[in-house]
């Protein structure tokens, strides 16, 4: 499955974002407004007005961290990160099984991401579930962690039963459109860097990095 779960934001900064969102009362909108015809039938949450000062500042900070995180970079090979939104799920809210639209006016949606801004002990439910061929994987990571996954996958947010779940969601247009090609490049890059760390530079390893670079050149669009 084309999924990455990684630390992105410190607990302290995540807690600060969480507190700011909890103190924002007048800029939340019905999440259905940003959903397509099919997804709107199963979506129940609130999203912060993207033009608000709080939304712009938090989303910009998270975007900068995504663009400088080595794991996210290697996994997604981002051309652009776009359409970021801050969401709030209260008791009874959830987002049923759906697939994201393939593109927006801001770019193609190759990968989706969710940054979990709430402490998992502060709410019940609210799991991100991603459907595979035979089973689904469930994610409810630590505060500040990001889950990046294929936008082509069917996924949902289970109903929040207690507390409030804050998150930042958005999409990545990758230089490499194919999920299979991205996984190949990710494995090649990870293996080469591990060999470099263990054994140091060598002429043979230079050839591996050359192969990775030229594969990236061939597979990018």
Coordinates of N, CA and C in Angstrom, one line a residue:
X1 N 0.8 -1.2 0.0 CA 0.0 0.0 0.0 C 0.9 1.2 0.0
X2 N 0.5 2.2 -0.8 CA 1.3 3.5 -1.0 C 1.0 4.4 0.2
X3 N 1.6 4.2 1.4 CA 1.3 5.0 2.6 C 2.5 5.2 3.3
X4 N 2.7 6.5 3.8 CA 3.8 6.9 4.7 C 3.2 7.5 5.9
X5 N 3.7 7.1 7.1 CA 3.3 7.7 8.4 C 4.6 8.2 9.0
X6 N 4.7 9.5 9.4 CA 6.0 10.0 9.8 C 5.7 11.2 10.8
X7 N 6.7 11.4 11.7 CA 6.7 12.6 12.5 C 6.9 13.8 11.7
X8 N 6.1 14.9 11.9 CA 6.2 16.1 11.1 C 6.4 17.3 12.0
X9 N 5.5 17.5 13.0 CA 5.5 18.7 13.8 C 5.7 18.3 15.3
X10 N 6.4 19.1 16.0 CA 6.7 18.8 17.5 C 5.4 18.8 18.2
X11 N 5.3 18.1 19.3 CA 4.1 18.1 20.2 C 3.8 19.5 20.7
X12 N 4.8 20.3 21.0 CA 4.6 21.6 21.5 C 3.9 22.5 20.5
X13 N 4.4 22.4 19.2 CA 3.8 23.3 18.2 C 2.5 22.8 17.8
X14 N 2.3 21.5 17.8 CA 1.0 20.9 17.5 C -0.1 21.3 18.5
X15 N 0.4 21.3 19.8 CA -0.5 21.7 20.9 C -0.9 23.2 20.7
X16 N 0.1 24.0 20.3 CA -0.2 25.4 20.1 C -1.2 25.6 19.0
X17 N -1.1 24.9 17.9 CA -2.0 25.0 16.8 C -3.4 24.5 17.2
X18 N -3.4 23.4 18.0 CA -4.7 22.9 18.5 C -5.4 23.9 19.4
X19 N -4.7 24.6 20.2 CA -5.3 25.6 21.1 C -5.8 26.8 20.3
X20 N -5.1 27.2 19.3 CA -5.5 28.3 18.4 C -6.8 28.0 17.7
X21 N -6.9 26.7 17.2 CA -8.1 26.3 16.5 C -9.3 26.2 17.5
X22 N -9.0 25.8 18.7 CA -10.1 25.6 19.7 C -10.6 27.0 20.1
X23 N -9.8 28.1 20.0 CA -10.3 29.4 20.3 C -10.8 30.2 19.1
X24 N -10.9 29.5 18.0 CA -11.5 30.2 16.8 C -12.9 29.7 16.7
X25 N -13.8 30.7 16.7 CA -15.3 30.3 16.8 C -16.1 30.7 15.6
X26 N -15.7 31.8 14.8 CA -16.6 32.3 13.8 C -16.1 32.1 12.4
X27 N -15.1 31.3 12.1 CA -14.7 31.1 10.8 C -14.8 29.6 10.3
X28 N -15.6 28.8 11.0 CA -15.7 27.4 10.6 C -16.9 27.3 9.6
X29 N -16.8 26.5 8.6 CA -17.8 26.3 7.6 C -18.2 24.8 7.5
X30 N -19.3 24.5 7.0 CA -19.8 23.1 6.8 C -18.8 22.5 5.8
X31 N -18.2 21.4 6.2 CA -17.3 20.7 5.3 C -17.8 20.2 4.0
X32 N -19.1 20.0 3.9 CA -19.8 19.6 2.7 C -19.5 20.5 1.5
X33 N -19.3 21.8 1.8 CA -19.0 22.8 0.8 C -17.8 22.5 -0.1
X34 N -16.9 21.7 0.4 CA -15.7 21.4 -0.4 C -15.7 20.0 -0.9
X35 N -16.8 19.3 -0.8 CA -16.8 17.9 -1.2 C -17.5 17.8 -2.6
X36 N -17.2 16.8 -3.3 CA -17.9 16.5 -4.6 C -19.3 15.9 -4.3
X37 N -20.0 15.7 -5.4 CA -21.4 15.2 -5.3 C -21.5 13.9 -4.5
X38 N -20.6 13.0 -4.8 CA -20.7 11.7 -4.1 C -20.2 11.8 -2.7
X39 N -19.1 12.4 -2.5 CA -18.5 12.5 -1.1 C -19.3 13.4 -0.2
X40 N -20.1 14.3 -0.7 CA -20.9 15.2 0.1 C -22.0 14.4 0.9
X41 N -22.3 13.2 0.3 CA -23.4 12.4 0.9 C -22.9 11.8 2.2
X42 N -21.6 11.6 2.4 CA -21.1 10.9 3.6 C -20.1 11.8 4.4
X43 N -20.1 13.1 4.2 CA -19.2 13.9 4.9 C -19.9 14.8 5.9
X44 N -19.4 14.8 7.1 CA -20.0 15.6 8.2 C -18.8 16.1 9.1
X45 N -18.4 17.3 8.8 CA -17.3 17.9 9.6 C -17.4 19.4 9.4
X46 N -16.4 20.2 10.0 CA -16.3 21.6 9.7 C -14.9 21.9 9.2
X47 N -14.8 22.9 8.4 CA -13.5 23.3 7.9 C -13.3 24.8 8.1
X48 N -12.1 25.2 8.5 CA -11.8 26.6 8.7 C -11.8 27.4 7.4
X49 N -12.4 28.5 7.4 CA -12.3 29.4 6.2 C -10.8 29.6 5.8
X50 N -10.4 29.1 4.6 CA -9.0 29.2 4.2 C -8.5 30.6 4.0
X51 N -9.4 31.6 4.0 CA -8.9 32.9 3.9 C -8.6 33.6 5.2
X52 N -9.0 32.9 6.3 CA -8.8 33.5 7.6 C -7.3 33.5 8.0
X53 N -6.9 34.4 8.8 CA -5.5 34.6 9.2 C -5.0 33.4 9.9
X54 N -5.7 32.8 10.8 CA -5.3 31.6 11.5 C -5.0 30.4 10.5
X55 N -6.0 30.2 9.5 CA -5.8 29.2 8.6 C -4.6 29.4 7.7
X56 N -4.4 30.6 7.2 CA -3.2 30.9 6.3 C -1.9 30.6 7.1
X57 N -1.8 31.1 8.3 CA -0.6 31.0 9.0 C -0.3 29.5 9.4
X58 N -1.3 28.8 9.9 CA -1.0 27.4 10.2 C -0.7 26.5 9.0
X59 N -1.5 26.7 7.9 CA -1.2 25.9 6.7 C 0.1 26.2 6.1
X60 N 0.6 27.5 6.1 CA 1.9 27.8 5.6 C 3.0 27.2 6.4
X61 N 2.8 27.2 7.7 CA 3.8 26.5 8.6 C 3.9 25.0 8.3
X62 N 2.8 24.4 8.2 CA 2.8 23.0 7.9 C 3.3 22.7 6.5
X63 N 3.0 23.5 5.5 CA 3.5 23.3 4.2 C 5.0 23.4 4.2
X64 N 5.6 24.3 4.9 CA 7.1 24.5 4.9 C 7.7 23.2 5.6
X65 N 7.0 22.6 6.6 CA 7.6 21.4 7.2 C 7.5 20.2 6.2
X66 N 6.4 20.1 5.5 CA 6.3 19.1 4.5 C 7.4 19.2 3.4
X67 N 7.6 20.4 3.0 CA 8.6 20.6 1.9 C 10.1 20.4 2.4
X68 N 10.3 20.3 3.7 CA 11.7 20.2 4.2 C 11.8 18.8 4.9
X69 N 10.8 18.0 5.0 CA 10.9 16.7 5.6 C 11.5 15.7 4.7
X70 N 12.6 15.1 5.0 CA 13.3 14.2 4.0 C 12.5 13.0 3.6
X71 N 11.7 12.4 4.6 CA 10.9 11.3 4.3 C 9.8 11.6 3.3
X72 N 9.1 12.7 3.7 CA 8.0 13.1 2.8 C 8.5 13.5 1.4
X73 N 9.7 14.1 1.3 CA 10.2 14.5 0.0 C 10.5 13.2 -0.8
X74 N 11.2 12.3 -0.2 CA 11.6 11.1 -0.9 C 10.4 10.2 -1.3
X75 N 9.4 10.2 -0.4 CA 8.2 9.4 -0.7 C 7.3 10.0 -1.8
X76 N 7.1 11.3 -1.7 CA 6.1 11.9 -2.6 C 6.7 12.7 -3.8
X77 N 7.9 13.0 -3.7 CA 8.6 13.8 -4.8 C 7.7 14.9 -5.3
X78 N 7.4 15.9 -4.4 CA 6.4 16.9 -4.6 C 6.8 18.0 -5.7
X79 N 5.9 18.2 -6.6 CA 6.0 19.3 -7.5 C 5.3 20.5 -6.9
X80 N 4.1 20.3 -6.3 CA 3.5 21.3 -5.5 C 2.6 20.7 -4.5
X81 N 2.4 21.4 -3.4 CA 1.4 21.0 -2.3 C 0.3 22.1 -2.3
X82 N -0.9 21.6 -2.4 CA -2.0 22.6 -2.6 C -3.3 22.2 -1.9
X83 N -4.2 23.2 -1.9 CA -5.6 22.9 -1.4 C -5.6 22.5 0.0
X84 N -4.8 23.1 0.9 CA -4.7 22.7 2.3 C -5.9 23.3 3.0
X85 N -6.4 22.5 4.0 CA -7.6 22.9 4.8 C -7.4 22.4 6.2
X86 N -8.0 23.1 7.1 CA -8.0 22.7 8.5 C -9.4 22.2 8.9
X87 N -9.5 21.0 9.4 CA -10.8 20.4 9.7 C -11.0 20.2 11.2
X88 N -12.3 20.2 11.5 CA -12.7 19.9 12.9 C -13.8 18.8 12.9
X89 N -13.6 17.8 13.7 CA -14.6 16.7 13.9 C -15.0 16.7 15.3
X90 N -16.3 16.9 15.6 CA -16.9 16.9 16.9 C -17.7 15.6 17.0
X91 N -18.1 15.2 18.3 CA -18.9 14.0 18.4 C -20.0 13.9 17.4
X92 N -20.1 12.7 16.7 CA -21.1 12.5 15.7 C -20.6 12.8 14.3
X93 N -19.5 13.5 14.2 CA -18.9 13.8 12.9 C -18.1 12.7 12.3
X94 N -18.0 12.6 11.0 CA -17.2 11.6 10.4 C -17.2 11.8 8.9
X95 N -16.5 11.0 8.1 CA -16.4 11.1 6.7 C -16.4 9.7 6.1
X96 N -17.5 9.3 5.5 CA -17.6 7.9 5.1 C -16.7 7.6 3.9
X97 N -16.7 6.3 3.5 CA -15.8 5.9 2.4 C -16.0 6.7 1.1
X98 N -14.9 7.2 0.6 CA -14.9 8.0 -0.6 C -13.5 8.0 -1.3
X99 N -13.5 8.5 -2.5 CA -12.2 8.7 -3.2 C -12.1 10.2 -3.5
X100 N -10.9 10.7 -3.4 CA -10.7 12.2 -3.7 C -10.8 12.4 -5.2
X101 N -11.3 13.6 -5.5 CA -11.3 14.1 -6.9 C -9.9 14.1 -7.5
X102 N -9.7 13.8 -8.8 CA -8.3 13.6 -9.3 C -7.6 14.9 -9.4
X103 N -8.2 16.1 -9.5 CA -7.5 17.3 -9.6 C -8.4 18.5 -9.2
X104 N -7.8 19.6 -8.9 CA -8.5 20.9 -8.7 C -7.8 21.9 -9.6
X105 N -8.3 23.1 -9.5 CA -7.7 24.2 -10.3 C -6.3 24.5 -9.9
X106 N -5.9 24.0 -8.7 CA -4.6 24.3 -8.2 C -3.6 23.2 -8.6
X107 N -4.0 22.1 -9.1 CA -3.1 21.0 -9.5 C -3.7 19.6 -9.4
X108 N -2.9 18.7 -9.8 CA -3.3 17.3 -9.8 C -3.2 16.7 -8.4
X109 N -4.1 15.8 -8.1 CA -4.0 15.1 -6.7 C -3.5 13.7 -6.9
X110 N -2.2 13.6 -6.7 CA -1.6 12.3 -6.8 C -1.5 11.6 -5.4
X111 N -1.3 12.5 -4.4 CA -1.2 12.0 -3.0 C -2.0 12.9 -2.1
X112 N -2.7 12.3 -1.1 CA -3.4 13.0 -0.1 C -2.6 12.9 1.2
X113 N -2.8 13.9 2.1 CA -2.1 13.8 3.4 C -3.0 14.4 4.5
X114 N -2.9 13.8 5.7 CA -3.5 14.3 6.9 C -2.5 14.5 8.0
X115 N -2.5 15.7 8.5 CA -1.6 16.0 9.7 C -2.5 16.0 10.9
X116 N -2.2 15.1 11.8 CA -3.0 15.0 13.0 C -2.6 16.0 14.1
X117 N -3.4 17.0 14.4 CA -3.1 18.1 15.3 C -3.5 17.9 16.7
X118 N -4.4 16.9 16.9 CA -4.9 16.6 18.3 C -4.2 15.5 18.9
X119 N -4.1 15.5 20.3 CA -3.6 14.4 21.0 C -4.6 13.3 20.9
X120 N -4.1 12.1 20.5 CA -5.1 10.9 20.4 C -5.8 10.6 21.7
X121 N -5.3 11.0 22.8 CA -6.0 10.8 24.1 C -7.2 11.8 24.3
X122 N -7.2 12.8 23.4 CA -8.2 13.9 23.6 C -9.5 13.6 22.9
X123 N -9.6 12.5 22.1 CA -10.8 12.2 21.4 C -10.9 10.7 21.2
X124 N -12.1 10.2 21.0 CA -12.3 8.8 20.7 C -12.9 8.6 19.2
X125 N -12.4 7.6 18.5 CA -12.8 7.5 17.1 C -11.9 8.3 16.3
X126 N -12.5 8.8 15.1 CA -11.7 9.6 14.3 C -10.5 9.0 13.6
X127 N -10.6 7.7 13.4 CA -9.4 7.0 12.7 C -9.5 7.3 11.2
X128 N -8.3 7.4 10.6 CA -8.2 7.5 9.1 C -8.0 6.0 8.7
X129 N -9.0 5.5 7.9 CA -8.9 4.2 7.4 C -8.7 4.2 5.9
X130 N -7.8 3.4 5.4 CA -7.5 3.4 3.9 C -7.7 2.0 3.4
X131 N -8.5 1.9 2.4 CA -8.9 0.5 1.9 C -7.8 0.0 1.0
X132 N -7.5 -1.3 1.2 CA -6.6 -2.0 0.3 C -7.4 -3.0 -0.5
X133 N -6.7 -3.9 -1.2 CA -7.4 -4.9 -2.0 C -8.2 -5.8 -1.2
X134 N -7.7 -6.3 -0.1 CA -8.4 -7.3 0.7 C -8.8 -6.8 2.1
X135 N -8.2 -5.7 2.6 CA -8.4 -5.2 3.9 C -8.1 -3.7 4.0
X136 N -8.5 -3.1 5.1 CA -8.1 -1.7 5.2 C -7.1 -1.5 6.4
X137 N -6.3 -0.4 6.3 CA -5.4 -0.1 7.3 C -5.9 1.1 8.1
X138 N -5.7 1.1 9.4 CA -6.3 2.2 10.2 C -5.1 3.0 10.8
X139 N -5.3 4.3 10.9 CA -4.3 5.2 11.3 C -4.9 6.2 12.3
X140 N -4.3 6.3 13.5 CA -4.6 7.2 14.6 C -3.3 7.6 15.3
X141 N -2.4 8.2 14.6 CA -1.0 8.4 15.1 C -0.9 9.5 16.2
X142 N 0.3 9.7 16.6 CA 0.6 10.7 17.6 C 0.3 12.1 17.1
X143 N 0.1 13.0 18.0 CA -0.1 14.4 17.7 C 1.1 15.0 16.9
X144 N 0.8 15.6 15.7 CA 1.9 16.2 14.9 C 2.4 15.3 13.8
X145 N 1.9 14.0 13.8 CA 2.3 13.1 12.7 C 1.5 13.3 11.5
X146 N 2.1 12.9 10.3 CA 1.4 13.0 9.0 C 1.3 11.7 8.4
X147 N 0.2 11.4 7.8 CA 0.0 10.2 7.0 C -0.2 10.7 5.5
X148 N 0.6 10.2 4.6 CA 0.6 10.5 3.2 C 0.2 9.2 2.5
X149 N -0.8 9.3 1.6 CA -1.3 8.1 0.9 C -1.8 8.5 -0.5
X150 N -2.0 7.5 -1.3 CA -2.5 7.7 -2.7 C -3.9 8.3 -2.7
X151 N -4.0 9.3 -3.5 CA -5.4 9.9 -3.6 C -6.3 9.0 -4.4
X152 N -5.8 8.0 -5.0 CA -6.6 7.1 -5.8 C -7.3 6.0 -4.9
X153 N -6.9 6.0 -3.6 CA -7.4 5.0 -2.7 C -8.8 5.4 -2.1
X154 N -9.6 4.4 -1.8 CA -10.8 4.7 -1.0 C -10.5 4.8 0.4
X155 N -11.0 5.8 1.1 CA -10.6 6.0 2.5 C -11.8 6.7 3.3
X156 N -11.7 6.7 4.6 CA -12.7 7.4 5.4 C -12.1 7.8 6.7
X157 N -12.9 8.7 7.4 CA -12.6 9.1 8.8 C -13.7 8.5 9.6
X158 N -13.4 7.6 10.5 CA -14.5 7.0 11.4 C -15.1 8.1 12.3
X159 N -16.3 7.8 12.7 CA -17.1 8.8 13.5 C -16.4 9.1 14.8
X160 N -16.3 10.4 15.1 CA -15.7 10.8 16.4 C -16.8 10.6 17.5
X161 N -16.4 9.8 18.5 CA -17.4 9.5 19.6 C -17.3 10.4 20.8
X162 N -16.2 11.0 21.0 CA -16.0 11.9 22.1 C -14.8 12.8 21.9
X163 N -14.9 14.0 22.4 CA -13.8 15.0 22.2 C -13.8 15.7 20.8
X164 N -12.7 16.3 20.5 CA -12.7 17.0 19.2 C -11.4 16.6 18.5
X165 N -11.5 16.4 17.2 CA -10.3 16.0 16.4 C -10.0 17.1 15.4
X166 N -8.8 17.7 15.5 CA -8.4 18.7 14.6 C -7.3 18.1 13.7
X167 N -7.4 18.5 12.4 CA -6.4 18.0 11.5 C -6.2 19.0 10.3
X168 N -5.1 18.8 9.6 CA -4.8 19.6 8.4 C -4.7 18.6 7.3
X169 N -5.5 18.8 6.2 CA -5.5 17.9 5.1 C -5.1 18.7 3.8
X170 N -4.6 18.0 2.9 CA -4.2 18.7 1.6 C -3.7 17.6 0.6
X171 N -3.2 18.1 -0.5 CA -2.9 17.2 -1.6 C -1.5 17.6 -2.2
X172 N -0.9 16.6 -2.8 CA 0.4 16.7 -3.4 C 0.3 16.3 -4.9
X173 N 0.8 17.2 -5.8 CA 1.0 16.8 -7.1 C 2.5 16.5 -7.2
X174 N 2.8 15.2 -7.6 CA 4.1 14.7 -7.6 C 4.8 14.9 -9.0
X175 N 6.1 15.0 -9.0 CA 6.8 15.0 -10.3 C 6.7 13.6 -11.0
X176 N 6.4 12.6 -10.2 CA 6.2 11.2 -10.7 C 4.8 10.8 -10.5
X177 N 4.0 10.7 -11.5 CA 2.6 10.5 -11.5 C 2.3 9.1 -11.0
X178 N 3.0 8.1 -11.4 CA 2.7 6.7 -11.1 C 3.1 6.3 -9.7
X179 N 2.2 5.8 -8.9 CA 2.5 5.3 -7.5 C 3.5 4.2 -7.6
X180 N 3.4 3.3 -8.5 CA 4.4 2.2 -8.6 C 5.8 2.8 -8.9
X181 N 5.9 3.8 -9.7 CA 7.2 4.4 -10.0 C 7.8 5.1 -8.8
X182 N 6.9 5.8 -8.0 CA 7.3 6.5 -6.8 C 7.9 5.5 -5.8
X183 N 7.2 4.4 -5.6 CA 7.7 3.4 -4.7 C 9.0 2.8 -5.1
X184 N 9.2 2.6 -6.4 CA 10.5 2.1 -6.9 C 11.6 3.1 -6.6
X185 N 11.4 4.4 -6.8 CA 12.4 5.4 -6.6 C 12.6 5.6 -5.1
X186 N 11.6 5.5 -4.3 CA 11.7 5.6 -2.8 C 12.6 4.5 -2.3
X187 N 12.4 3.2 -2.7 CA 13.2 2.1 -2.3 C 14.6 2.2 -2.7
X188 N 14.8 2.6 -4.0 CA 16.2 2.8 -4.5 C 16.9 3.9 -3.7
X189 N 16.3 5.0 -3.5 CA 16.9 6.1 -2.7 C 17.2 5.7 -1.3
X190 N 16.2 5.0 -0.6 CA 16.4 4.6 0.8 C 17.6 3.6 0.9
X191 N 17.7 2.7 -0.1 CA 18.7 1.7 0.0 C 20.1 2.3 -0.3
X192 N 20.2 3.2 -1.2 CA 21.5 3.9 -1.5 C 21.9 4.7 -0.3
X193 N 21.0 5.5 0.3 CA 21.4 6.3 1.5 C 21.8 5.4 2.7
X194 N 21.2 4.2 2.8 CA 21.5 3.3 3.9 C 22.9 2.8 3.7
X195 N 23.3 2.4 2.5 CA 24.6 2.0 2.1 C 25.7 3.0 2.3
X196 N 25.3 4.3 2.0 CA 26.2 5.4 2.2 C 26.5 5.6 3.7
X197 N 25.5 5.5 4.5 CA 25.6 5.7 5.9 C 26.5 4.6 6.6
X198 N 26.3 3.4 6.0 CA 27.0 2.2 6.6 C 28.4 2.1 6.2
X199 N 28.6 2.3 4.9 CA 30.0 2.0 4.3 C 30.7 3.2 3.8
X200 N 30.0 4.4 3.7 CA 30.7 5.5 3.1 C 30.6 5.5 1.6
X201 N 31.2 6.6 1.0 CA 31.2 6.7 -0.4 C 32.1 5.7 -1.1
X202 N 31.6 5.2 -2.3 CA 32.4 4.3 -3.1 C 32.1 4.6 -4.6
X203 N 33.0 4.2 -5.5 CA 32.7 4.3 -6.9 C 31.4 3.5 -7.3
X204 N 31.3 2.3 -6.7 CA 30.1 1.5 -7.0 C 28.8 2.2 -6.5
X205 N 28.9 2.8 -5.3 CA 27.7 3.5 -4.8 C 27.3 4.7 -5.7
X206 N 28.4 5.3 -6.2 CA 28.1 6.4 -7.2 C 27.3 6.0 -8.4
X207 N 27.5 4.8 -8.8 CA 26.7 4.2 -9.9 C 25.2 4.0 -9.5
X208 N 25.0 3.6 -8.2 CA 23.6 3.4 -7.7 C 22.9 4.8 -7.7
X209 N 23.6 5.8 -7.2 CA 23.0 7.2 -7.1 C 22.8 7.7 -8.6
X210 N 23.7 7.4 -9.5 CA 23.5 7.8 -10.9 C 22.2 7.1 -11.4
X211 N 22.1 5.8 -11.1 CA 20.9 5.1 -11.6 C 19.6 5.7 -11.0
X212 N 19.6 6.1 -9.7 CA 18.5 6.7 -9.1 C 18.2 8.0 -9.8
X213 N 19.2 8.9 -10.0 CA 19.0 10.2 -10.6 C 18.4 10.1 -12.0
X214 N 19.0 9.1 -12.8 CA 18.5 9.0 -14.2 C 17.1 8.3 -14.2
X215 N 16.8 7.5 -13.3 CA 15.5 6.9 -13.2 C 14.5 8.0 -12.9
X216 N 14.8 8.9 -12.0 CA 14.0 10.0 -11.6 C 13.8 10.9 -12.9
X217 N 14.8 11.1 -13.6 CA 14.7 11.9 -14.8 C 13.8 11.3 -15.8
X218 N 13.9 10.0 -16.0 CA 13.0 9.3 -17.0 C 11.6 9.2 -16.6
X219 N 11.3 9.0 -15.3 CA 10.0 8.8 -14.8 C 9.2 10.0 -14.5
X220 N 9.9 11.1 -14.3 CA 9.2 12.4 -14.0 C 8.4 12.9 -15.2
X221 N 7.4 13.7 -14.8 CA 6.5 14.3 -15.9 C 6.5 15.8 -15.7

